[in-house]
Coordinates of C-alpha atoms in Angstrom, one line a residue:
Chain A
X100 CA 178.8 126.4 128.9
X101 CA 179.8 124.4 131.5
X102 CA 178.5 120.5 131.0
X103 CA 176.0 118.8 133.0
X104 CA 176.6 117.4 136.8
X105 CA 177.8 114.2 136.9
X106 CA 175.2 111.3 137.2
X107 CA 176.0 108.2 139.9
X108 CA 177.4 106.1 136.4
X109 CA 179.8 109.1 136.0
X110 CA 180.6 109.1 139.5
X111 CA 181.6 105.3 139.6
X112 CA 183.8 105.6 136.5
X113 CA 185.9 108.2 138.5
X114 CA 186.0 106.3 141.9
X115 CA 187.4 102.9 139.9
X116 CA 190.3 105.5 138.1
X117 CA 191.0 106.7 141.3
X118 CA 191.6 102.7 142.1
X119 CA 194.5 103.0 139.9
X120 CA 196.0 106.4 141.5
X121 CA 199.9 105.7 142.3
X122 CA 199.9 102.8 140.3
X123 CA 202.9 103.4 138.1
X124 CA 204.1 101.4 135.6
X125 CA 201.9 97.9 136.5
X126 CA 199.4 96.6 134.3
X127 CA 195.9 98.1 134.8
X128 CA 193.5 95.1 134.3
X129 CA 189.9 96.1 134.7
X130 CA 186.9 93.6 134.0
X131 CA 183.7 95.3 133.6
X132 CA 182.7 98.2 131.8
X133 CA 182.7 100.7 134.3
X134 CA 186.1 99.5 135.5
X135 CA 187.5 99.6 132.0
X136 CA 186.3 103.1 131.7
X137 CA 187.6 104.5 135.0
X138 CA 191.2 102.3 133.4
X139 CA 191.2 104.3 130.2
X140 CA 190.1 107.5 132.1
X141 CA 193.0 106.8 134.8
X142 CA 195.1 106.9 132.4
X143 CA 194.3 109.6 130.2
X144 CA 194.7 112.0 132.8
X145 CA 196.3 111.6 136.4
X146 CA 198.1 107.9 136.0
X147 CA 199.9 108.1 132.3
X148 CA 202.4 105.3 132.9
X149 CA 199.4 101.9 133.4
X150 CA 199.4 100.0 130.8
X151 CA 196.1 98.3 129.1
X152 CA 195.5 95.5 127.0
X153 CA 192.6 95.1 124.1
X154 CA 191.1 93.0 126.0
X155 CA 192.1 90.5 123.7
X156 CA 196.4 89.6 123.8
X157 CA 198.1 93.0 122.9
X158 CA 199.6 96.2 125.0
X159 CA 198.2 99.2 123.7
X160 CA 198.6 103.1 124.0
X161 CA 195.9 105.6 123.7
X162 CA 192.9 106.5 125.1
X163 CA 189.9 104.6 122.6
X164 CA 185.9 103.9 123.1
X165 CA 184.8 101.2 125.1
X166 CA 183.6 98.2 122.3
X167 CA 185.7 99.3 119.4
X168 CA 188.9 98.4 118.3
X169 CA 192.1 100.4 120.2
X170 CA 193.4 103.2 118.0
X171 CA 197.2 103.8 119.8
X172 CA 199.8 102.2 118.7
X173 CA 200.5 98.6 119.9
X174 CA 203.2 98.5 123.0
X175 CA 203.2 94.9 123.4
X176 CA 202.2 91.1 123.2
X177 CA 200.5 89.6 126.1
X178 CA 198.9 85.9 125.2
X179 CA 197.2 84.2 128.2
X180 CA 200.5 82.4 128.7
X181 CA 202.3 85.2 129.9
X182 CA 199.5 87.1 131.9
X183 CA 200.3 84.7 134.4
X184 CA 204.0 85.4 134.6
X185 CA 202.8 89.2 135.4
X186 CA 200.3 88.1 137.7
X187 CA 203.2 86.6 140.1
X188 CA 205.2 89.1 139.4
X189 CA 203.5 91.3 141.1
X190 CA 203.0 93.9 138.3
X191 CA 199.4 93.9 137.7
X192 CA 196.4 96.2 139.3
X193 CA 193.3 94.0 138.9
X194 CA 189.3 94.7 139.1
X195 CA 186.8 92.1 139.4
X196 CA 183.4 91.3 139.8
X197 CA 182.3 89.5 142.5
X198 CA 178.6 87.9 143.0
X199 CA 179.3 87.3 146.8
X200 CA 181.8 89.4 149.3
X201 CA 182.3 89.5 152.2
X202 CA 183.6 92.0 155.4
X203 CA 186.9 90.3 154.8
X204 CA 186.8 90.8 151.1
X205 CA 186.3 87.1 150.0
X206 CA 185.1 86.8 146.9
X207 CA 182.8 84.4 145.2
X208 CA 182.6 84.0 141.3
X209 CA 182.4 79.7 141.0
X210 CA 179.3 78.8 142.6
X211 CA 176.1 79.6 144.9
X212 CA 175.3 76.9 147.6
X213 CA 176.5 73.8 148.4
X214 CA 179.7 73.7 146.1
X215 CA 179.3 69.8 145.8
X216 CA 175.9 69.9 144.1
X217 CA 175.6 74.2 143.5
X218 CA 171.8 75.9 143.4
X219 CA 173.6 78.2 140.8
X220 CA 177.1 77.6 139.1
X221 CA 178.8 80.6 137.6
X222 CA 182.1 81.1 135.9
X223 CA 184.8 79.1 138.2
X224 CA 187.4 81.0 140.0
X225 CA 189.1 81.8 137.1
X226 CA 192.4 83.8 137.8
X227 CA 190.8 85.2 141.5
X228 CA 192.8 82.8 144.3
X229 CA 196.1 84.0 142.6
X230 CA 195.1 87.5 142.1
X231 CA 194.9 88.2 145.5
X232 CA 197.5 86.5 146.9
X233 CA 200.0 88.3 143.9
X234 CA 198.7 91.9 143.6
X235 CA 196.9 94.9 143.9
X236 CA 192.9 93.5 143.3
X237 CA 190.0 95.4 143.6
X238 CA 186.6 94.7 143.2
X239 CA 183.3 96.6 141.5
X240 CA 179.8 95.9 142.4
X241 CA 177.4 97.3 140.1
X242 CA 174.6 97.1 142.5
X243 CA 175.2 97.1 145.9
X244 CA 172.8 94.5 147.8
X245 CA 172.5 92.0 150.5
X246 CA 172.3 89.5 147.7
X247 CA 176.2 90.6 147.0
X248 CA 177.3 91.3 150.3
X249 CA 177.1 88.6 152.2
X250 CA 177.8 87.6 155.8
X251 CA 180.2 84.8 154.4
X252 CA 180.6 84.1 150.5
X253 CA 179.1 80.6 150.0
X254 CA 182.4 79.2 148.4
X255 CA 186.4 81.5 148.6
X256 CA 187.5 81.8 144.9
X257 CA 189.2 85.4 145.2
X258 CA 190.7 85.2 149.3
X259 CA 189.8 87.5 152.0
X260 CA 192.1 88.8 154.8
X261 CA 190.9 85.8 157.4
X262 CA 191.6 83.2 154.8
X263 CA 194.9 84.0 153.8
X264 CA 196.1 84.6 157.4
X265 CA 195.0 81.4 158.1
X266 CA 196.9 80.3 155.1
X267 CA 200.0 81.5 156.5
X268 CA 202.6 83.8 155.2
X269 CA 202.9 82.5 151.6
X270 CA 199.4 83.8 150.9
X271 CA 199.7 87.2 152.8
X272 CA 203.3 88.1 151.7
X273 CA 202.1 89.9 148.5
X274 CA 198.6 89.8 149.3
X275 CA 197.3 93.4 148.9
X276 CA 193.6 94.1 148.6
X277 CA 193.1 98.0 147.8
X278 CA 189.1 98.9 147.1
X279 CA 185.6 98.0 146.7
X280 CA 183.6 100.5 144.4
X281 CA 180.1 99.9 144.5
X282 CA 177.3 102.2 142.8
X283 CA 176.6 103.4 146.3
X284 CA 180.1 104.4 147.4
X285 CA 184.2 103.3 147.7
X286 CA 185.2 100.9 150.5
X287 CA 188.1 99.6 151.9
X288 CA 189.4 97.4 155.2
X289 CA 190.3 98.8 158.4
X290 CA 193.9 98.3 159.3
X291 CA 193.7 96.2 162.2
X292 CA 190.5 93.9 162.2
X293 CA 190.9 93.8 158.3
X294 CA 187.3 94.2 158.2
X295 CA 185.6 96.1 155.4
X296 CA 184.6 99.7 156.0
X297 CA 183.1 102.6 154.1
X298 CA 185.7 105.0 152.5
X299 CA 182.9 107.1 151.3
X300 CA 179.4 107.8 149.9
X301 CA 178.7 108.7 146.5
X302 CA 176.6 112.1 146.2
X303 CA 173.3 111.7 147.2
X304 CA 174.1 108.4 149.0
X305 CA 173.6 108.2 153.1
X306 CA 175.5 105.7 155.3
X307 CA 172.2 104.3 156.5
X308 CA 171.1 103.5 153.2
X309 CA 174.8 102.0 152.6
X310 CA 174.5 100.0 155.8
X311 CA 170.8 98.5 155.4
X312 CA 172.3 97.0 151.4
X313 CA 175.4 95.3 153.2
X314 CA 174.7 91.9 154.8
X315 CA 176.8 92.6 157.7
X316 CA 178.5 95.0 159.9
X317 CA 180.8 98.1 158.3
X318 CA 183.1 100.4 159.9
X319 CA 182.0 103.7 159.8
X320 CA 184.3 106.5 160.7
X321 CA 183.2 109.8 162.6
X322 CA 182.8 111.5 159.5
X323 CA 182.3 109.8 156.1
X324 CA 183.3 111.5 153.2
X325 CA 181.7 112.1 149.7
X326 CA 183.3 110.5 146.6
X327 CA 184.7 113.0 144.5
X328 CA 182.6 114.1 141.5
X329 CA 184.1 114.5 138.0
X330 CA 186.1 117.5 136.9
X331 CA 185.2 119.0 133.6
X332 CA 187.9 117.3 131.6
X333 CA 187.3 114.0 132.9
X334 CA 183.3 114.4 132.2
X335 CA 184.5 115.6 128.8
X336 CA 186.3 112.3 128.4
X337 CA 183.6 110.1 129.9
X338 CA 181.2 111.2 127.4
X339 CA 182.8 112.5 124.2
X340 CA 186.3 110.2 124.0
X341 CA 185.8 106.5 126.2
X342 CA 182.1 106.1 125.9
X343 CA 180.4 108.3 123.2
X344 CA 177.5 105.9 123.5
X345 CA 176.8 104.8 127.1
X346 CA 177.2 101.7 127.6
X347 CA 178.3 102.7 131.6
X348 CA 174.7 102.6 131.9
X349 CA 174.4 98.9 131.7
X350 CA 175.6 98.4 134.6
X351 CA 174.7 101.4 136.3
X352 CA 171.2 102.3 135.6
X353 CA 170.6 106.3 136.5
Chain B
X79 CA 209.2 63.6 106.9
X80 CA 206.0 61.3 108.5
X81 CA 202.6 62.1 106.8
X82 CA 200.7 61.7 110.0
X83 CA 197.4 62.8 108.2
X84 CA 194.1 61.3 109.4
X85 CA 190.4 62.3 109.5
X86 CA 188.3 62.7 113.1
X87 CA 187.2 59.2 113.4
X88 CA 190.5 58.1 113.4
X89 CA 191.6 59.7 116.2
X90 CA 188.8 58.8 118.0
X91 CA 188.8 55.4 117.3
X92 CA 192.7 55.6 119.3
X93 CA 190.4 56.6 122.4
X94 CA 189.0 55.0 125.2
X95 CA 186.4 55.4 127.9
X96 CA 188.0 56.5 130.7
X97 CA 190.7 58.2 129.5
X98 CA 192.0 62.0 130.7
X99 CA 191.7 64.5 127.9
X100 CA 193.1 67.6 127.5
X101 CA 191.4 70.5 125.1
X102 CA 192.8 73.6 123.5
X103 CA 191.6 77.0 122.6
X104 CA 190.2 79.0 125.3
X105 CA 186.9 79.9 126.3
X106 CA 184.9 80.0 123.0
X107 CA 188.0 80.3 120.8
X108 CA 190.2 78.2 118.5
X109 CA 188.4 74.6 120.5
X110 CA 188.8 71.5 118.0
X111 CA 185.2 71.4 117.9
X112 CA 184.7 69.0 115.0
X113 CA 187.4 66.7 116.8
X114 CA 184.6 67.5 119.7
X115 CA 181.7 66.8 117.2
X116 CA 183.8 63.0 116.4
X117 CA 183.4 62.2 120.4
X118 CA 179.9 63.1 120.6
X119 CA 178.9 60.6 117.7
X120 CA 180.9 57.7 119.2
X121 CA 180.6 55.4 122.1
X122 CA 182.7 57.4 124.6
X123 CA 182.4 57.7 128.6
X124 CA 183.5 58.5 131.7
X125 CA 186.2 60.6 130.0
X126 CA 188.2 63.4 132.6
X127 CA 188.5 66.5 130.9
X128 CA 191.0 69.3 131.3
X129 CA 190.4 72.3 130.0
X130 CA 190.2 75.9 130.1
X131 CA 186.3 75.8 129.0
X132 CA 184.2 76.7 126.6
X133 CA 181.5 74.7 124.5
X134 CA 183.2 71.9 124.3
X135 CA 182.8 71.3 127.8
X136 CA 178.9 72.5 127.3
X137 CA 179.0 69.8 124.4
X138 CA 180.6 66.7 126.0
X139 CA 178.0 67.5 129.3
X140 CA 175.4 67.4 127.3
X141 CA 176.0 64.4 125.6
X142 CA 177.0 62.5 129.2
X143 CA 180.8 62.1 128.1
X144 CA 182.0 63.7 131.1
X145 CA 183.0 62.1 134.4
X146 CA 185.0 64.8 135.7
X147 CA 186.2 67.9 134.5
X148 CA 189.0 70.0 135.5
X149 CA 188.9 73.5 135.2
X150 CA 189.4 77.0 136.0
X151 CA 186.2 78.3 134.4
X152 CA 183.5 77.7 131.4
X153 CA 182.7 80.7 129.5
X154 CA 181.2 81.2 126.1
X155 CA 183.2 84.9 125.9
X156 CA 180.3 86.9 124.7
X157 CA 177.9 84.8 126.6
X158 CA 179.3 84.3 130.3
X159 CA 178.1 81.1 131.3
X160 CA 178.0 77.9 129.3
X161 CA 174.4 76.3 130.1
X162 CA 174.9 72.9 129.6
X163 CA 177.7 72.8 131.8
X164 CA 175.9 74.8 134.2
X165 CA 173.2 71.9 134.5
X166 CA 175.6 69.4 134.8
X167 CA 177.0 70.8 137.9
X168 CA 173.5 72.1 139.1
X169 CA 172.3 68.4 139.0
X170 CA 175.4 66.9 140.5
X171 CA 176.1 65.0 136.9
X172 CA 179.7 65.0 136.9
X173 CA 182.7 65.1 139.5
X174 CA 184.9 68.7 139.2
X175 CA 188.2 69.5 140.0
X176 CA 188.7 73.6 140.2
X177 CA 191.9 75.2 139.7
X178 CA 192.7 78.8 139.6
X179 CA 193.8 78.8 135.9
X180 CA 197.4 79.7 136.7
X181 CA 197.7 76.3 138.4
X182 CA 196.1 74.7 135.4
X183 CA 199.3 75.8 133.4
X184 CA 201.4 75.1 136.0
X185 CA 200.1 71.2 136.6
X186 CA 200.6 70.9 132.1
X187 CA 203.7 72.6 132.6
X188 CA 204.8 69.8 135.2
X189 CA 204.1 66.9 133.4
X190 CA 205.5 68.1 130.2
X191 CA 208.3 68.7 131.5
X192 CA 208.4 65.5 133.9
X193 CA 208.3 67.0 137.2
X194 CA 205.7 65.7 139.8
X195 CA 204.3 69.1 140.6
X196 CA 205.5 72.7 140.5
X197 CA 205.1 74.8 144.0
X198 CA 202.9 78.0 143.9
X199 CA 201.6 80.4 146.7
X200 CA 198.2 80.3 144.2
X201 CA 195.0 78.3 146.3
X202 CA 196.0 79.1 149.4
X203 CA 193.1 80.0 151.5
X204 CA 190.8 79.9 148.5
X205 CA 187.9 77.1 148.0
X206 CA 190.8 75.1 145.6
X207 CA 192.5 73.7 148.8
X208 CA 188.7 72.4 150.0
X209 CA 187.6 71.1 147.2
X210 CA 190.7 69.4 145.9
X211 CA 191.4 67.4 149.1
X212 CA 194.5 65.8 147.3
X213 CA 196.2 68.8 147.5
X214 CA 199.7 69.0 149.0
X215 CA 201.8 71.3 150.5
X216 CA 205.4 71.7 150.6
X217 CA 207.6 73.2 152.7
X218 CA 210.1 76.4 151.6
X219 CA 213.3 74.7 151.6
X220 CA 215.3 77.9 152.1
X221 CA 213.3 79.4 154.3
X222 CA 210.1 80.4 155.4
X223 CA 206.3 79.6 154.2
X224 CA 204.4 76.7 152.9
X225 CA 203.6 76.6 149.4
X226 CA 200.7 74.3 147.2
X227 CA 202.0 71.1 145.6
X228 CA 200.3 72.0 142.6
X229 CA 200.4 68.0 140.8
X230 CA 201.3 67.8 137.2
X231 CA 198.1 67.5 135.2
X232 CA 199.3 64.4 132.8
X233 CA 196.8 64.0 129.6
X234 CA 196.0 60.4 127.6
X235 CA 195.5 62.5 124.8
X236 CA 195.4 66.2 124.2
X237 CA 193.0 67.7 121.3
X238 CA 193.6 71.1 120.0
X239 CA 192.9 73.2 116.6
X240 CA 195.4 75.6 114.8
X241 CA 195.1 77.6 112.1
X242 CA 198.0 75.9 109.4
X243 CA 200.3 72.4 110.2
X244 CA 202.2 70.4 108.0
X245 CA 201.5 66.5 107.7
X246 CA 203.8 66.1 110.1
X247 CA 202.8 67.6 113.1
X248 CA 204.1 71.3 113.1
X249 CA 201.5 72.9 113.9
X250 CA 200.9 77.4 113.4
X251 CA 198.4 79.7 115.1
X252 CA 198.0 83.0 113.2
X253 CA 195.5 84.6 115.4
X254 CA 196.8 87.4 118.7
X255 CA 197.0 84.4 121.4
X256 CA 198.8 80.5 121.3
X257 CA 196.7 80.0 124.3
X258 CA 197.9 77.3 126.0
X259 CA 197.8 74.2 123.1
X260 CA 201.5 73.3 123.0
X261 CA 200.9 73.0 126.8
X262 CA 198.6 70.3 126.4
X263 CA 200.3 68.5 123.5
X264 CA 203.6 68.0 125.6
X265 CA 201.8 66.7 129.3
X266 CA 199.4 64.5 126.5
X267 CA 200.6 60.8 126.0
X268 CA 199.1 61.3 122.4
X269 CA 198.7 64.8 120.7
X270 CA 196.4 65.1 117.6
X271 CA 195.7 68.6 116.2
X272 CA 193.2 69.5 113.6
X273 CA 193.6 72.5 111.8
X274 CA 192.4 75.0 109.2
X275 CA 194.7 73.9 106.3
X276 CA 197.3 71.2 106.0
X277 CA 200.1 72.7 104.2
X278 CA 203.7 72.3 103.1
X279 CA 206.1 72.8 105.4
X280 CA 207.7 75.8 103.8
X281 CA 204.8 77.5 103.6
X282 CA 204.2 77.6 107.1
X283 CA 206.8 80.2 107.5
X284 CA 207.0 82.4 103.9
X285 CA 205.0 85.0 105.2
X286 CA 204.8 84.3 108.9
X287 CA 207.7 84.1 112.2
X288 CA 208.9 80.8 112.8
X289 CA 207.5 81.1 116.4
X290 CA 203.8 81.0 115.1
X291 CA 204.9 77.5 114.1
X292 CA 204.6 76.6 117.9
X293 CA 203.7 73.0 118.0
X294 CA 206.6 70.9 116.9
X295 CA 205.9 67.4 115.0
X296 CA 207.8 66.0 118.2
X297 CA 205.1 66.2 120.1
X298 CA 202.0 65.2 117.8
X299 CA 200.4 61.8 117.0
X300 CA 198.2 62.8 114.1
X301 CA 197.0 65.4 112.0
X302 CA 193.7 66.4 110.9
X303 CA 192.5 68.6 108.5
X304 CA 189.4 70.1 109.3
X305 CA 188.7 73.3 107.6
X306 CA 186.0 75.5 109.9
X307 CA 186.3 72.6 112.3
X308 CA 186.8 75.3 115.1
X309 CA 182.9 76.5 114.4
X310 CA 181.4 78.3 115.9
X311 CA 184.1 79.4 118.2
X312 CA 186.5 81.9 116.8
X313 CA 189.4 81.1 114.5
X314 CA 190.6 84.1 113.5
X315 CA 192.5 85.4 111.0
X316 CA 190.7 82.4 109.3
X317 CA 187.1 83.5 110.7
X318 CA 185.5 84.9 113.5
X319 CA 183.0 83.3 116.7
X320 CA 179.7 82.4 115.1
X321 CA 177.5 84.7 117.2
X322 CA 174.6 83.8 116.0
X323 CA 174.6 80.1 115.8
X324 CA 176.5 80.3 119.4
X325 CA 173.1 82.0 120.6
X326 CA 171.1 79.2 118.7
X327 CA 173.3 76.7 120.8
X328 CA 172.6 78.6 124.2
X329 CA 169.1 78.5 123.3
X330 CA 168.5 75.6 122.4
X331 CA 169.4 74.1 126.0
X332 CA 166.5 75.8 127.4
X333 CA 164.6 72.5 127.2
X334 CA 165.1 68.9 126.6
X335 CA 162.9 69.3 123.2
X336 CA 164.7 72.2 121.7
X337 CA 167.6 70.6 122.1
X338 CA 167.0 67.2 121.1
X339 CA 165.7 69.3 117.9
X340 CA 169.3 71.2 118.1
X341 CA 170.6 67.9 117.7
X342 CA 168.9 66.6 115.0
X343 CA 169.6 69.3 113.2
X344 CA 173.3 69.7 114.0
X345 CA 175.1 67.0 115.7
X346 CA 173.5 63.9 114.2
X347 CA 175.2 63.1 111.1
X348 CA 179.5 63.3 110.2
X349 CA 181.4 66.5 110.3
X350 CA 180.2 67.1 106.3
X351 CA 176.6 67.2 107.7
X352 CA 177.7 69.4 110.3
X353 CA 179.2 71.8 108.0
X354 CA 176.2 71.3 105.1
X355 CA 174.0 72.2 108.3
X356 CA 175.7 75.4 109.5
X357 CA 176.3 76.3 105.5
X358 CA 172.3 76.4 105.0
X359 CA 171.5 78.8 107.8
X360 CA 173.6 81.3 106.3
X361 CA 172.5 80.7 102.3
X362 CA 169.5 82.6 102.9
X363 CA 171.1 85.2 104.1
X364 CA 174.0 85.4 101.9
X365 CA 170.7 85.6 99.4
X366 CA 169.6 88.6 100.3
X367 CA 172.7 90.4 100.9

């Protein structure tokens, strides 16, 4: 019997592995649950090489369920100390989660309004500004609205295309933004404006309804295409092997 | 060997208002928290405080020790956002200074190892370069591109908790992650560590790598034992994050009464009372288990 279609959770999963396509031998570092799914799944199939942490300081092999403990052998040590030494390096494939972006894929995680006195603080930049001026970075949106797309993000903590050109060539040299993955569709940044465009729909998804959740202009090609579903195997490791009890549904409710 | 033993008052009583003081752990994990608990009970202020955050920052907001803090984030690890700390910026209570947290390292790294600053392509065209107008940048001497300035972040006094030292200082985490506490104790004019056990020397290593033992005495002040005195963030092997009292903590910021009750409870008598406090929520449960 062949399993059920895939649902928009299942969808997302596969579009943040196909983030890590190509990759190699770099260290896959996905934050977020659906991201560290798509990692696990990545790796389990078409990119064997990444390499994944616990979450907590150690290198591990094998393909284990999101929330419990890893069950492959340990390949490494990697203490906050040294994450920063493969940041720079250049080695390193992150996904984060953004609560502003903008068409030039700045990123806000530190604060909403006026930085000096915010309506609403949140995290801090964290690890963001030298993510994106070091290495591959995505980013993963579990809903896609006009509250997280934003004509400009209110403060930069992870830098957009404008921003580091500005900056000069110190921030662009390594600078290499690579997708967005929303639970409406992938995007990425046209070549010469660097401004953000759709890469495609999810199933079920239309552009319009795409363009009327984004706070500002996208690109859209002559023909947009339709994220790729699933295959069987994949769906089989979704939902038997990575996460048996759905926690992908947190953040994308179907 | 020096038997730099003391208890938490003591070191405190070597502070002053004012001063720049760096914390260890990370997030909610392995924080000196009852070295934290000794600030809030005395007459502390306007003290700068480097860190990469967890409750302790939540902790020292709350009480109004905090002038300014510099940071790269405050988390609580299984709770994102640190309330406390989140009001303190929300009502403009204390002055920030944001780093990306790889230029945190970098500014310890600087003054521990005397160096005015350390260049790095991280902040560039990020909101660090705005809102750390001090910022400089320096010019690629061998060729091409500008490059941040970051400044070495030099401590008064850096606070951390491991899980075994010695009475002289050398200090052993047994847990996955260092973090970044030897950092702090070499850019810090005065190191004091707490820790889980205080115990002799050769024990440190019987069992364990000599690179566990990764504070050496030459760096530390003082030496405190403090056994659960990382509660309720994690310790581990020793124990793990409190969960639930760390939820009782984020509740109990939801308004000025519940907390003021949170206090009372909690934070009003020594570190014994503390520990007396935290050991009778979990009797009853212990009971009927």
């Amino acid at each position: 019997m062949s399993p059920a279609p895939a649902d928009r959770a299942e969808i997302c999963v596969v579009a943040c592995a196909e983030a890590f396509r190509g990759n190699g031998e770099i260290l896959g570092a996905p934050i977020g649950i659906v991201p560290i799914i798509g990692a696990r799944l990545a790796r389990a199939t078409f990119e064997p090489d990444l390499l994944l942490t616990d979450g907590e300081a150690h290198l591990v092999y094998g393909t284990w369920p999101v929330g419990e403990p890893p069950s492959g052998a340990t390949e490494g040590w990697l203490p906050y100390r040294a994450v920063f030494d493969v940041v720079w390096s250049g080695r390193r494939h992150v996904i984060m989660t953004p609560s502003q972006i903008d068409s030039y894929g700045n990123t806000n995680i530190s604060a909403i309004g006026d930085y000096a006195r915010p309506t609403v603080q949140l995290l801090g930049v964290r690890g963001a500004p030298g993510n994106a001026v070091s290495h591959p970075t995505s980013y993963w949106v579990p809903k896609h609205s006009r509250r997280v797309f934003v004509p400009r993000v209110d403060s930069v903590s992870g830098v957009g295309w404008d921003n580091a050109r500005k900056a000069g060539p110190a921030a662009t040299e390594f600078m290499d933004l690579r997708v967005v993955i929303t639970d409406l569709g992938v995007f990425d940044w046209e070549t010469e404006t660097r401004q953000m465009r759709i890469r495609s729909v999810h199933p079920g998804v239309t552009v319009d309804e795409v363009l009327a959740a984004t706070g500002f202009p996208l690109i859209v090609g002559d023909e947009v295409p339709t994220t790729r579903e699933p295959d069987e195997t994949e769906l089989r490791l979704i939902r038997e092997v990575i996460d048996p009890h759905g926690a992908r549904y947190r953040e994308v409710k179907v | 060997m020096r038997d730099k033993r003391m208890t938490e008052d003591e070191v405190v009583s070597r502070l002053r208002s004012g001063m720049t003081i760096g914390v260890g752990g990370w997030g909610s994990r392995r924080k000196p928290m009852s070295l934290i608990r000794a600030i809030l009970r005395s007459d502390l202020k306007d003290l700068t405080v480097v860190t990469f955050g967890g409750p302790d920052v939540g902790l020292l907001c709350a009480a109004g020790k905090v002038r300014k803090l510099v940071f790269g984030f405050v988390s609580l690890d299984t709770i994102p956002l640190d309330p406390h700390f989140r009001r303190a910026r929300q009502t403009g209570a204390i002055e920030v200074a944001e780093f990306d947290e790889g230029m945190l390292q970098l500014g310890l790294y600087a003054a521990s190892i005397r160096m005015p600053f350390l260049p790095t392509r991280v902040g560039l065209g990020s909101l660090v370069l705005d809102a750390n107008p001090d910022l400089r940048m320096v010019a690629n001497p061998y060729g091409k591109g500008e490059f941040v300035a970051m400044p070495a972040l030099h401590l008064d006094v850096a606070l951390v908790h491991m899980n075994r030292a010695d009475a002289a200082g050398n200090a052993q985490y047994l847990g996955p992650d260092p973090y970044f506490d030897d950092l702090f104790c070499a850019a810090a004019e005065q190191a004091y560590v707490s820790c889980e056990r205080i115990v002799d020397t050769e024990e440190l290593t019987r069992h364990a790598h000599p690179s566990t033992v990764r504070i050496s005495r030459m760096y530390v002040t003082g030496v405190v034992e403090a056994p659960n005195g990382a509660h309720f963030t994690s310790c581990v092997p020793d124990y793990g994050r409190d969960e639930a009292f760390q939820r009782r903590y984020v509740e109990a910021a939801a308004d000025p009464a519940s907390w003021s009750a949170f206090v009372r409870e909690f934070l009003s008598g020594d570190e014994a009372d503390y520990q007396r406090a935290v050991a009778a929520l979990a009797a009853p449960a212990a009971k009927e288990s």
